[in-house]
PDB file of C-alpha atoms in Angstrom:
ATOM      1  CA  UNK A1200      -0.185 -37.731 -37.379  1.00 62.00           C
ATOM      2  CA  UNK A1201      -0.731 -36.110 -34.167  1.00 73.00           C
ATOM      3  CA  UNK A1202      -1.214 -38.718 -32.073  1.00 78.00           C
ATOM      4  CA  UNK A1203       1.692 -38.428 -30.291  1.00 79.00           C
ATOM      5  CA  UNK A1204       0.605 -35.824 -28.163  1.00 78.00           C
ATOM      6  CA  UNK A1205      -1.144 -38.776 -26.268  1.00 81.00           C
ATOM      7  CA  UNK A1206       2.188 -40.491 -25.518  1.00 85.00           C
ATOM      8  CA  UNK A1207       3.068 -40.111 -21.811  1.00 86.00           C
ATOM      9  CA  UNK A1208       6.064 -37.873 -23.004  1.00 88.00           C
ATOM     10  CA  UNK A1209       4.397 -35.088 -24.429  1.00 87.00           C
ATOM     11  CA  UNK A1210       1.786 -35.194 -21.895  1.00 90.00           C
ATOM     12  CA  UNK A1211       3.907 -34.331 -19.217  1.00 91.00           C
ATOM     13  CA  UNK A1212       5.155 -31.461 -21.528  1.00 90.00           C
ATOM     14  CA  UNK A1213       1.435 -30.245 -22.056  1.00 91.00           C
ATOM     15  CA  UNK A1214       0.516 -30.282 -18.720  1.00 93.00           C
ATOM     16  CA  UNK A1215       4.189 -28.038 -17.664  1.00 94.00           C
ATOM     17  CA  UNK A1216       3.169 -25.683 -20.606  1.00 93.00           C
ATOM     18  CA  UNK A1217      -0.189 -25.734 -19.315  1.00 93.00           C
ATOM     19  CA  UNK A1218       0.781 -24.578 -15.788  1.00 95.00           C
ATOM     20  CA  UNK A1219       3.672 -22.255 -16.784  1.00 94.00           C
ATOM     21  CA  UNK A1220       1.804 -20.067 -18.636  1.00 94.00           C
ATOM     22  CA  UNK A1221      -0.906 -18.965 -16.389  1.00 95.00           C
ATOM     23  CA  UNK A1222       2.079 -18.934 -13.457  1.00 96.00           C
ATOM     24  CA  UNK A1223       3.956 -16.405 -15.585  1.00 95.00           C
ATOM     25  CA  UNK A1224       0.980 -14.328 -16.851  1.00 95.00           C
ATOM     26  CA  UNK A1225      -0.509 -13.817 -12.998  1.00 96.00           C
ATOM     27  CA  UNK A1226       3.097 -13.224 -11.975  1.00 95.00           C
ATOM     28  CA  UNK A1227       3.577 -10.625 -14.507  1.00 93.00           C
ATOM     29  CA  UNK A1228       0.372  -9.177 -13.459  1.00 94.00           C
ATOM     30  CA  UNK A1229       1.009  -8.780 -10.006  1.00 93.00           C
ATOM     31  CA  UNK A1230       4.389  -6.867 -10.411  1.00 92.00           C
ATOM     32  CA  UNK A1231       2.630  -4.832 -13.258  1.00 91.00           C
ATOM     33  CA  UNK A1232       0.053  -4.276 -10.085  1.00 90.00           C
ATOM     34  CA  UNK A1233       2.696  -3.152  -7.876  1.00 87.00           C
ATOM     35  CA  UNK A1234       4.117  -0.731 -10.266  1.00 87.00           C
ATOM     36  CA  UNK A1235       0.819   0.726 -10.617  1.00 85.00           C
ATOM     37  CA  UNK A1236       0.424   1.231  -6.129  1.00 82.00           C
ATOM     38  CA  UNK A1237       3.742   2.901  -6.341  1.00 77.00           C
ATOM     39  CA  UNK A1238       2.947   5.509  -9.352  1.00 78.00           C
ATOM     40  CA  UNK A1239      -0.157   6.042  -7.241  1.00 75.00           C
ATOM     41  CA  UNK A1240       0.940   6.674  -4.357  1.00 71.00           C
ATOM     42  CA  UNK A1241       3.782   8.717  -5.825  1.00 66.00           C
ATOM     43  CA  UNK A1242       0.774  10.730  -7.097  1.00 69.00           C
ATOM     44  CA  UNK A1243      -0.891  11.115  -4.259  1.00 65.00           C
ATOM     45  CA  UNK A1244       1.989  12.194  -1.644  1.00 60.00           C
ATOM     46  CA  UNK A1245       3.203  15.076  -4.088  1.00 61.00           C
ATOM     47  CA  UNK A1246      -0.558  16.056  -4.121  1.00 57.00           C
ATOM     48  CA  UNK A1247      -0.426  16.398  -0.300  1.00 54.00           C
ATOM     49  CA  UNK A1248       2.727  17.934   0.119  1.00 54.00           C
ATOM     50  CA  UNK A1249       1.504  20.259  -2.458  1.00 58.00           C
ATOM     51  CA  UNK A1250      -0.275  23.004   0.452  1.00 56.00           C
ATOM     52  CA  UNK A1251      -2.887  23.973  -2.434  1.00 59.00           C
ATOM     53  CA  UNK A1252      -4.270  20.522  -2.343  1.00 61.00           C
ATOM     54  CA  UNK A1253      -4.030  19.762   0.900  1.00 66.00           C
ATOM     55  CA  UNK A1254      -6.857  19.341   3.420  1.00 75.00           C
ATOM     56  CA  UNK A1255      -7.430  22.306   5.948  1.00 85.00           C
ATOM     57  CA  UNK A1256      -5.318  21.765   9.170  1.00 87.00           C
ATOM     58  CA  UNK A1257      -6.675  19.540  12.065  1.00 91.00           C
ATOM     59  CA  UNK A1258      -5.093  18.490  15.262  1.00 92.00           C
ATOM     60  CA  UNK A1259      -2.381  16.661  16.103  1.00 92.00           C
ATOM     61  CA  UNK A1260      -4.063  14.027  17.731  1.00 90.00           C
ATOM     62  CA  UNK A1261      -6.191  13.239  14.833  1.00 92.00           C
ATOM     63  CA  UNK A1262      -3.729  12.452  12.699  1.00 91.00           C
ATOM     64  CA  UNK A1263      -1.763  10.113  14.637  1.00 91.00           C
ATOM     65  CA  UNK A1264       0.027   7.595  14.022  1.00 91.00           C
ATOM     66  CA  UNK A1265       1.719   8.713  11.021  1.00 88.00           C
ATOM     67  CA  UNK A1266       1.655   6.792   7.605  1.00 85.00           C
ATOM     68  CA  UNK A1267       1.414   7.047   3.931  1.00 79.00           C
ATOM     69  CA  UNK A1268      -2.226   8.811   4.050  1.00 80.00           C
ATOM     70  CA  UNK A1269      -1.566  11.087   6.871  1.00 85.00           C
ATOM     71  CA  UNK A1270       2.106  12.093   5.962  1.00 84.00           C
ATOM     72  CA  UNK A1271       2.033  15.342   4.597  1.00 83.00           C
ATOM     73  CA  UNK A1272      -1.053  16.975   5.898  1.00 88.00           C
ATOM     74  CA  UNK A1273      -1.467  19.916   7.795  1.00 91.00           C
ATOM     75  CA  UNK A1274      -1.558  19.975  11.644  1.00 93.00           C
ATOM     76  CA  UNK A1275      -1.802  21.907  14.515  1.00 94.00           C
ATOM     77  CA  UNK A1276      -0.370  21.780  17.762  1.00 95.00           C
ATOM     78  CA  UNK A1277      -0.540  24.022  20.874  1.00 95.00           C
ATOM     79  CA  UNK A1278       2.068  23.986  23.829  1.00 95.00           C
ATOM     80  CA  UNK A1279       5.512  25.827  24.812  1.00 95.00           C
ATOM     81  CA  UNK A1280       9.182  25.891  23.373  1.00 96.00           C
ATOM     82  CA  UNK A1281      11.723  24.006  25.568  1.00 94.00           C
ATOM     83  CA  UNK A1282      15.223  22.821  24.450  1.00 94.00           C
ATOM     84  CA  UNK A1283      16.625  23.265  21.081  1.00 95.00           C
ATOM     85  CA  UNK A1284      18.928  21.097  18.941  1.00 95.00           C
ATOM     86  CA  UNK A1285      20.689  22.033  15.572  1.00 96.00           C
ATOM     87  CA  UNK A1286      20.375  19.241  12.052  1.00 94.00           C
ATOM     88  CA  UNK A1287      23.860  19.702  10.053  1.00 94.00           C
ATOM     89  CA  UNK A1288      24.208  18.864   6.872  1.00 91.00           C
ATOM     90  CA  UNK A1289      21.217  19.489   5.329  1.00 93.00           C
ATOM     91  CA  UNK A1290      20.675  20.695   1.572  1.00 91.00           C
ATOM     92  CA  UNK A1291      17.983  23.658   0.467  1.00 91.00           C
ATOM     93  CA  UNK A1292      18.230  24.649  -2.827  1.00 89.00           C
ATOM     94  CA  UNK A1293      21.435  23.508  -3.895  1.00 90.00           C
ATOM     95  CA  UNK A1294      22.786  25.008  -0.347  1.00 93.00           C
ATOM     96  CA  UNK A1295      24.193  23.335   2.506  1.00 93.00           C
ATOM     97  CA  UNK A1296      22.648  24.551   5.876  1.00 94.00           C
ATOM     98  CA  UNK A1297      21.479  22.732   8.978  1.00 95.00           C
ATOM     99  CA  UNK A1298      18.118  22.777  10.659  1.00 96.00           C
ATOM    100  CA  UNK A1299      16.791  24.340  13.759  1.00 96.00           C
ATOM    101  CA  UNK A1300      14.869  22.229  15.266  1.00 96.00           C
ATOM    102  CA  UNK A1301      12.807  23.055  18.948  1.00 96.00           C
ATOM    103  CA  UNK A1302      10.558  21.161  20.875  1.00 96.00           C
ATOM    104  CA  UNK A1303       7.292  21.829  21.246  1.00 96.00           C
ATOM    105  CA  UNK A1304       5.860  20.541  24.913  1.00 95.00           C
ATOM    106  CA  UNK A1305       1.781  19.928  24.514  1.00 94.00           C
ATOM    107  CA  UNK A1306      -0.863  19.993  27.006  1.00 88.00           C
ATOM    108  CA  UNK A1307      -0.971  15.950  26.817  1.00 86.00           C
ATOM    109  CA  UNK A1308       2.709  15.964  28.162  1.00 89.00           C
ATOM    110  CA  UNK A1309       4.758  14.453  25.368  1.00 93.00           C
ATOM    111  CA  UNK A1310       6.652  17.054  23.245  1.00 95.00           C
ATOM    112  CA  UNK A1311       6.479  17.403  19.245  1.00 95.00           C
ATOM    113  CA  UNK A1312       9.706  18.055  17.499  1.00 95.00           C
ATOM    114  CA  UNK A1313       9.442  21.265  14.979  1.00 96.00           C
ATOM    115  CA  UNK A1314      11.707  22.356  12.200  1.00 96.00           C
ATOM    116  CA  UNK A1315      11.118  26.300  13.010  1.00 96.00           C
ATOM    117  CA  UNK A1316      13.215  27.181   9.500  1.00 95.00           C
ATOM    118  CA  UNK A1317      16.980  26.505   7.739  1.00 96.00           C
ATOM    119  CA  UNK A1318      20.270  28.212   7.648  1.00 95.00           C
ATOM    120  CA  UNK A1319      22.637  28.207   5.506  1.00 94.00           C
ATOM    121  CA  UNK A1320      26.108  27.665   6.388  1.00 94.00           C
ATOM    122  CA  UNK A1321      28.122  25.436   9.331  1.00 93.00           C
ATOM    123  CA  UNK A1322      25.312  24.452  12.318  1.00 93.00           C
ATOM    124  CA  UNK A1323      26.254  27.115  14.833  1.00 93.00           C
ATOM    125  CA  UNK A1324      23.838  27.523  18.011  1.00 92.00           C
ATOM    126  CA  UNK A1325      24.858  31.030  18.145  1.00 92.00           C
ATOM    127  CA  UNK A1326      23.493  31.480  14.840  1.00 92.00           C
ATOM    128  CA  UNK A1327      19.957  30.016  15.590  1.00 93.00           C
ATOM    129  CA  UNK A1328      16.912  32.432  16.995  1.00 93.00           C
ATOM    130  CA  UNK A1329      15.565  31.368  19.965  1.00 93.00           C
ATOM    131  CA  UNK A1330      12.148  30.021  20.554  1.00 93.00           C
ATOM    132  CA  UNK A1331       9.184  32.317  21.327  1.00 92.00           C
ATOM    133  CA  UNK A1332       8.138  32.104  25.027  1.00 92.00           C
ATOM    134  CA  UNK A1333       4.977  31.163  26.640  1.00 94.00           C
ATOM    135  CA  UNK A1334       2.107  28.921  24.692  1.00 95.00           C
ATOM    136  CA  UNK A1335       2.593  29.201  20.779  1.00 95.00           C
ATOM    137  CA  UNK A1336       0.295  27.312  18.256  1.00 94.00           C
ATOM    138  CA  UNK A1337       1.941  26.019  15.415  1.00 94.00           C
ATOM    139  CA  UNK A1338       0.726  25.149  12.032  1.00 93.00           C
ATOM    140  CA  UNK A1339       2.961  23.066   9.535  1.00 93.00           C
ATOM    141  CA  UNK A1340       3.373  19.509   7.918  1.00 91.00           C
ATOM    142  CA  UNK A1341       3.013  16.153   9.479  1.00 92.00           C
ATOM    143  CA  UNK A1342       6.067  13.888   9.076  1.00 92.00           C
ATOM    144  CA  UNK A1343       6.909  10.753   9.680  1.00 90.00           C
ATOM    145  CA  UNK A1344      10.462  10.022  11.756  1.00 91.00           C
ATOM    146  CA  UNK A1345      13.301  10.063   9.859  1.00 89.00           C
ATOM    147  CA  UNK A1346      15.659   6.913   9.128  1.00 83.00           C
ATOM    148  CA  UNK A1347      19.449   7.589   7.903  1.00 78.00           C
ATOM    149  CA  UNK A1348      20.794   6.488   5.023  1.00 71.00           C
ATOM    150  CA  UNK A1349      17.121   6.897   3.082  1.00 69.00           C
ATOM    151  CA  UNK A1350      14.797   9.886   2.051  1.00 60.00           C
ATOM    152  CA  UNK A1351      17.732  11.971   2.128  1.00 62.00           C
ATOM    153  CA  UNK A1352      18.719  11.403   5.145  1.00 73.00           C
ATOM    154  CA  UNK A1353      22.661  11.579   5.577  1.00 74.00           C
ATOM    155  CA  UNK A1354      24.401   9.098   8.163  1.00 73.00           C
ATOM    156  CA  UNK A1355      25.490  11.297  10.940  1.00 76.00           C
ATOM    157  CA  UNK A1356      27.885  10.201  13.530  1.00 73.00           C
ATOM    158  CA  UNK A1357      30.541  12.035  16.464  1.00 80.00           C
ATOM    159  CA  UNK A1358      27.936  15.301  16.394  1.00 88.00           C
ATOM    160  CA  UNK A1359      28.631  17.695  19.209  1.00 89.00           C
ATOM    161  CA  UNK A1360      26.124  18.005  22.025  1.00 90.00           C
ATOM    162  CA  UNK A1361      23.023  20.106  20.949  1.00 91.00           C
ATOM    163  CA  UNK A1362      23.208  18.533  17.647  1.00 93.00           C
ATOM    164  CA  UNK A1363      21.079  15.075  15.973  1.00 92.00           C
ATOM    165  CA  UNK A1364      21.318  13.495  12.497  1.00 90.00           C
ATOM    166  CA  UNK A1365      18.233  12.095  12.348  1.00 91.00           C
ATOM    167  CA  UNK A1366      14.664  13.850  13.215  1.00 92.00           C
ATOM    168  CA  UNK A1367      13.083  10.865  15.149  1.00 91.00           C
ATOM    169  CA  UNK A1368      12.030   9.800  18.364  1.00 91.00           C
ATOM    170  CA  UNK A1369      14.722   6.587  18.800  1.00 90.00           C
ATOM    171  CA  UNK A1370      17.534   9.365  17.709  1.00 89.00           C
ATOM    172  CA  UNK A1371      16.045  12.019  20.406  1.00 92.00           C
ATOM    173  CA  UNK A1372      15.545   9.748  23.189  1.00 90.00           C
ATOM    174  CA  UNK A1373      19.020   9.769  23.812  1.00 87.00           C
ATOM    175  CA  UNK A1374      19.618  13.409  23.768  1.00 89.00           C
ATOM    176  CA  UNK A1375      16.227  14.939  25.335  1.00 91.00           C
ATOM    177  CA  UNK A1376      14.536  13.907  28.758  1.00 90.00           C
ATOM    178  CA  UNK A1377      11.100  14.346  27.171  1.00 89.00           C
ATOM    179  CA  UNK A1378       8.685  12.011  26.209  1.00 93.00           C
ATOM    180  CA  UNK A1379       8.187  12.471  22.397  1.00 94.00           C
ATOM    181  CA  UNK A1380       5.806  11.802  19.675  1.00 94.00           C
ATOM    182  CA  UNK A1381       6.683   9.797  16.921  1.00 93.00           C
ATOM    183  CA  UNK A1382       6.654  12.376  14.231  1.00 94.00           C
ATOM    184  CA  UNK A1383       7.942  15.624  14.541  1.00 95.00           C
ATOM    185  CA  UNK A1384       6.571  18.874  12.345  1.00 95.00           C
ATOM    186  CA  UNK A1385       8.165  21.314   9.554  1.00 94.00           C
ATOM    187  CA  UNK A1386       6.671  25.058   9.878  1.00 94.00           C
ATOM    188  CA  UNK A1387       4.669  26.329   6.485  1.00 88.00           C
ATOM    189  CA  UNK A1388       6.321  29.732   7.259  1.00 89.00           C
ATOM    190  CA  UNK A1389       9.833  30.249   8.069  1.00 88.00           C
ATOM    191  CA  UNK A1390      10.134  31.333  12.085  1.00 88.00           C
ATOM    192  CA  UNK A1391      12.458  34.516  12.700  1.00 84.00           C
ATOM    193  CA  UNK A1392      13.437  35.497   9.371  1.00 86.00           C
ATOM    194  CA  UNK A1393      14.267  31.455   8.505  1.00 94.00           C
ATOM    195  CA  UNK A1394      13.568  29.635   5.230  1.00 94.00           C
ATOM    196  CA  UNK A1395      10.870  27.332   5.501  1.00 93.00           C
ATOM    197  CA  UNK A1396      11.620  23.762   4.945  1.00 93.00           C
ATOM    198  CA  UNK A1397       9.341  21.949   2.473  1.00 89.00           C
ATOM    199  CA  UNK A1398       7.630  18.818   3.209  1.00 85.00           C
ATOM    200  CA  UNK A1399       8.947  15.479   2.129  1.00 81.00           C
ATOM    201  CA  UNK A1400       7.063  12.815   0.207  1.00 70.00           C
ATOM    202  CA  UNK A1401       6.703   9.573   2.663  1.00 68.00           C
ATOM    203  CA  UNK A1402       9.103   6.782   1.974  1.00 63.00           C
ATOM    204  CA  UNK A1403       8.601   4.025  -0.552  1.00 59.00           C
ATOM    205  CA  UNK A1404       6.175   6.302  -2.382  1.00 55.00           C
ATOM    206  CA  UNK A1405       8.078   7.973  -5.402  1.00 57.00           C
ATOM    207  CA  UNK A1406       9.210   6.506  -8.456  1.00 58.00           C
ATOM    208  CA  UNK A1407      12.556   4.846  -6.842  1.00 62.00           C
ATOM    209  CA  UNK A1408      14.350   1.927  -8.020  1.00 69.00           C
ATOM    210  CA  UNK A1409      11.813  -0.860  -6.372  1.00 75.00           C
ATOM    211  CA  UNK A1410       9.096   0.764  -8.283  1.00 77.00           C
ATOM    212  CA  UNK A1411      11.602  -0.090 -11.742  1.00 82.00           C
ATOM    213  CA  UNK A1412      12.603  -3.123 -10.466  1.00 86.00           C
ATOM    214  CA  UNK A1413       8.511  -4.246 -10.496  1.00 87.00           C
ATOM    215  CA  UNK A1414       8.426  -2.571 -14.006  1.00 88.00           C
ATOM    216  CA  UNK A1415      11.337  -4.857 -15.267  1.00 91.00           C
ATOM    217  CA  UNK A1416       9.854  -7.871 -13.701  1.00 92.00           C
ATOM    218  CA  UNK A1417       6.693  -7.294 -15.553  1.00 93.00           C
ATOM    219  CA  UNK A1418       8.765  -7.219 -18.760  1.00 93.00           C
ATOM    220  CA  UNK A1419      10.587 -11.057 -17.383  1.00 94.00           C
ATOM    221  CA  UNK A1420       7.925 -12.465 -16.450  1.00 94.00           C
ATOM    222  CA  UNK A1421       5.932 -12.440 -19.815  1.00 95.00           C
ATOM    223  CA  UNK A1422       8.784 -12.824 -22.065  1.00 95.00           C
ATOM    224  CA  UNK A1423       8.717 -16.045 -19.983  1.00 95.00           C
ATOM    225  CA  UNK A1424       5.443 -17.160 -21.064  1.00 94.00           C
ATOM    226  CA  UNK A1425       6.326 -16.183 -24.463  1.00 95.00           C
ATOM    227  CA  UNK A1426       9.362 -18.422 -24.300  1.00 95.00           C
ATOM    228  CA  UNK A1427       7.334 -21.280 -23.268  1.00 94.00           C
ATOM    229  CA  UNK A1428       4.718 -20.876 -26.320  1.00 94.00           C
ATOM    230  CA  UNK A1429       7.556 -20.630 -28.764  1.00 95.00           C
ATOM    231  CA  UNK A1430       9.630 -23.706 -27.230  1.00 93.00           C
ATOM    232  CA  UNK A1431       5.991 -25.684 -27.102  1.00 92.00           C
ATOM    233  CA  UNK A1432       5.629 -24.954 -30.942  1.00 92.00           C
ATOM    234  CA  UNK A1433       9.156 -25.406 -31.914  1.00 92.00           C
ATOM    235  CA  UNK A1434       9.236 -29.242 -30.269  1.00 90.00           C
ATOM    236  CA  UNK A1435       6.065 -29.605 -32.175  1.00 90.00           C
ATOM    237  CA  UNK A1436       7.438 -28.886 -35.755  1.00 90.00           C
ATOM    238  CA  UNK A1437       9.984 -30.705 -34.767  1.00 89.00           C
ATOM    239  CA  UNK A1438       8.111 -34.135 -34.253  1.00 87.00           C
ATOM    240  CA  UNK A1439       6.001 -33.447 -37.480  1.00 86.00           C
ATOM    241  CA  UNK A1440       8.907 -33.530 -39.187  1.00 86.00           C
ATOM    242  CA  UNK A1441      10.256 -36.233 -38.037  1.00 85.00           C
ATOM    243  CA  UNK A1442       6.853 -38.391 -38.581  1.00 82.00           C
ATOM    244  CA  UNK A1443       7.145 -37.674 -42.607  1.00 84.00           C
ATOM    245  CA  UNK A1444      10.429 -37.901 -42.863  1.00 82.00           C
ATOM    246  CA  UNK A1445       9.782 -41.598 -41.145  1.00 80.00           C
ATOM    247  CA  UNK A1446       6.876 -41.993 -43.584  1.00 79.00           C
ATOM    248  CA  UNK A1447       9.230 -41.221 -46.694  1.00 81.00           C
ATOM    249  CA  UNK A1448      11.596 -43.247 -45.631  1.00 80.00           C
ATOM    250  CA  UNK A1449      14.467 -40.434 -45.067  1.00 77.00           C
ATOM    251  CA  UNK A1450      15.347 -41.167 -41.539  1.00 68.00           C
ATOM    252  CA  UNK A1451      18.781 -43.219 -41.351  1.00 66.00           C
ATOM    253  CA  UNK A1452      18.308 -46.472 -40.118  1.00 57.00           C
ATOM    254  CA  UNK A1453      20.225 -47.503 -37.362  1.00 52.00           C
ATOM    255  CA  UNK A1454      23.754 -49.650 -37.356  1.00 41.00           C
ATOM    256  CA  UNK A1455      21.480 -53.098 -37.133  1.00 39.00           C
ATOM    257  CA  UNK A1456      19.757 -52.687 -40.232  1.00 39.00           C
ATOM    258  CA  UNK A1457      22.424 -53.072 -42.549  1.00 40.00           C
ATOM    259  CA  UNK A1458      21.741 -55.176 -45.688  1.00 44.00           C
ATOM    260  CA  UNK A1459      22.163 -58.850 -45.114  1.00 42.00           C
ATOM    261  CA  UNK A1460      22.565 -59.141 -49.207  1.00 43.00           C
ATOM    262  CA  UNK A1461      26.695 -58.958 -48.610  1.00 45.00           C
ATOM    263  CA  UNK A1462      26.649 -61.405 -46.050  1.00 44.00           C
ATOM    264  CA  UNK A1463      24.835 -63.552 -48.479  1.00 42.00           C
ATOM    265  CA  UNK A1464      27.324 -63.212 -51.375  1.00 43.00           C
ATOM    266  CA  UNK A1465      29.997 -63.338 -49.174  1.00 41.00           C
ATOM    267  CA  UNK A1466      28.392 -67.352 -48.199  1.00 43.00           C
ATOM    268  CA  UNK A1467      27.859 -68.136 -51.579  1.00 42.00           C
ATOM    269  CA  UNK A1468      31.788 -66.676 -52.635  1.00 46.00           C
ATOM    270  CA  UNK A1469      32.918 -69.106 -49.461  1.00 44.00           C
ATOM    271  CA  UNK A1470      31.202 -71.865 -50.532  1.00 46.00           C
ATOM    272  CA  UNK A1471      32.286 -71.144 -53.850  1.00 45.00           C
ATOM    273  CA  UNK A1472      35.554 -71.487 -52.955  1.00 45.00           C
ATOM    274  CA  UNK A1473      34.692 -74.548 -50.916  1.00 47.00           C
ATOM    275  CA  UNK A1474      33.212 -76.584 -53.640  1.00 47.00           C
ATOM    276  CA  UNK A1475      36.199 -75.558 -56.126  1.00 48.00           C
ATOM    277  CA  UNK A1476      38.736 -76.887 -53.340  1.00 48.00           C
ATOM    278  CA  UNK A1477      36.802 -80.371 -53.525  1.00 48.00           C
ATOM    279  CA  UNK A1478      37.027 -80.504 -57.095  1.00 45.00           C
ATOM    280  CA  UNK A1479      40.306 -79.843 -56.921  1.00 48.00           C
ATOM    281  CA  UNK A1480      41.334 -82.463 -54.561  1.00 45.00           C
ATOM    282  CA  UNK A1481      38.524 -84.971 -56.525  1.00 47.00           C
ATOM    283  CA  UNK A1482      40.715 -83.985 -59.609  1.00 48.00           C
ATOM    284  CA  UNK A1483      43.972 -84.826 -57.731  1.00 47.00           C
ATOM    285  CA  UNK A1484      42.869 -88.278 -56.376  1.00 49.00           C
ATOM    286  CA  UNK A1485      41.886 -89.171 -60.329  1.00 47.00           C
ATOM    287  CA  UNK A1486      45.487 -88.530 -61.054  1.00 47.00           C
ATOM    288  CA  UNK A1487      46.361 -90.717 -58.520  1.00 49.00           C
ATOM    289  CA  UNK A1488      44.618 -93.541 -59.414  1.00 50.00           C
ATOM    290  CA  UNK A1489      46.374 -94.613 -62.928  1.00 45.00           C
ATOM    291  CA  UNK A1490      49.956 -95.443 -60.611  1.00 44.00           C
ATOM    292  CA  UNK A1491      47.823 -97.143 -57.997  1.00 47.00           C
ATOM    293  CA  UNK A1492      46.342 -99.487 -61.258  1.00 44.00           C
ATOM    294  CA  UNK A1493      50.091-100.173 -62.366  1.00 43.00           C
ATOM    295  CA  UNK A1494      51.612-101.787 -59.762  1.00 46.00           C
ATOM    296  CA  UNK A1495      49.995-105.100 -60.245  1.00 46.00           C
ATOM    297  CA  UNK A1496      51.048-105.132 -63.821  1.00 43.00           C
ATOM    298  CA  UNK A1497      54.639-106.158 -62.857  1.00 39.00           C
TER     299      UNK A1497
END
């Protein structure tokens, strides 16, 4: 009964089912996998910005360049205060306030950007405490440059002079004549009376919407192979069932195999009727022949 999985057609559907699966399952797998990296790293980037889990401080230099491992942890830096720009817009507890941001200028010649504490209120320069003079060493968190329109970050444009949108070094380089690091520093303590800002987690590391979007994947791509198994079995029954209804003799036969029995009668009613016209006219020609015998009687 089953040999018609040897026919070419359901070998070609063996060998797809045989392929999909395996092509769905890894698939599935892999965006499962994904989910997992991002919960993990989620994890570990609220451990670091967490300060009781955090490593002790260590230079600046040792932590360059910034990424998802070194984002976060604490750093030290040693230099002198120059110029000082304002951040608008920025929330703190429910609270809009701006930033005051300074730059620190190191002994290797390149200045460090630092968040030195938060207002509340409309960015006013008159508003934000200077800078301590001569050499300072900071101590705060390392983070990476901002980019608008993520993280938080609102998309600034038009800002008065003294004023960025973004903390980064492609936004600065346009408003600063320094050389600057590619990261910039938020103070643990607030400086001159000003609330601290807390570290961010780095991007692509919480639980956004691409971390969901791998989670629903997952979910697609094995209802997939699931699909496939059930369509597999489904043809299956289906050609079973149409072998013993074949065997019992309950598929319809087709419009050429009608009964030729009809036709038959139908020949033998014709010829039938064909034999009693020859009587007939046998009959007629007898009647005939009794005047055809008189006329030499005269």
């Amino acid at each position: 009964m089953y040999r018609f999985l040897l026919t070419p057609r359901w070998w070609g559907i063996n060998v797809f089912v045989l392929l999909a699966i395996p092509f769905c399952v890894f698939m599935g797998s892999w965006q499962l996998s994904r989910f997992e990296d991002r919960m993990q790293d989620h994890r570990t980037a609220t451990e670091r910005v967490d300060p009781a889990d955090r490593a002790p401080a260590r230079p600046l230099d040792q932590l360059l360049p910034v990424d998802k491992e070194t984002s976060g942890e604490l750093v030290t830096a040693t230099g002198r205060y120059g110029e000082q720009l304002l951040v608008p817009h920025r929330e703190l507890d429910g609270k809009d306030g701006f930033y005051v941001l300074t730059l620190l200028r190191t002994d290797g010649g390149k200045s460090l950007p630092v968040v030195r504490g938060w207002l509340p209120g409309t960015a006013d320069p008159g508003r934000a405490p200077a800078a301590p003079t001569g050499e300072v060493t900071v101590a705060g968190s390392l983070q990476a440059s901002e980019t608008p329109g993520s993280n938080g970050v609102p998309v600034q444009g038009g800002l008065p002079a003294g004023q960025t949108g973004a903390i980064s070094a492609a936004t600065l380089v346009n408003l600063v004549p320094d050389d600057l690091y590619d990261a910039w520093v938020t103070l643990d303590k607030g400086d001159a009376g000003m609330k601290a800002v807390p570290a961010t987690a780095p991007q692509n590391s919480g639980l956004d919407l691409k971390a969901f979007q791998n989670l629903g994947y997952t979910g697609e791509w094995f209802v997939f192979a699931g699909f496939v198994v059930f369509m597999w079995f489904r043809l299956l029954r289906r050609e079973i069932e149409f072998i013993r209804d074949e065997q019992l003799g309950l598929v319809p036969e087709g419009d050429g195999s009608a009964d030729p029995h009809p036709k038959e009668g139908a020949s033998r009613d014709g010829g039938g009727s064909g034999g009693g016209q020859e009587a007939e006219a046998g009959r007629s020609g007898e009647e005939r022949d009794p005047s055809r015998e008189a006329e030499p009687a005269q």
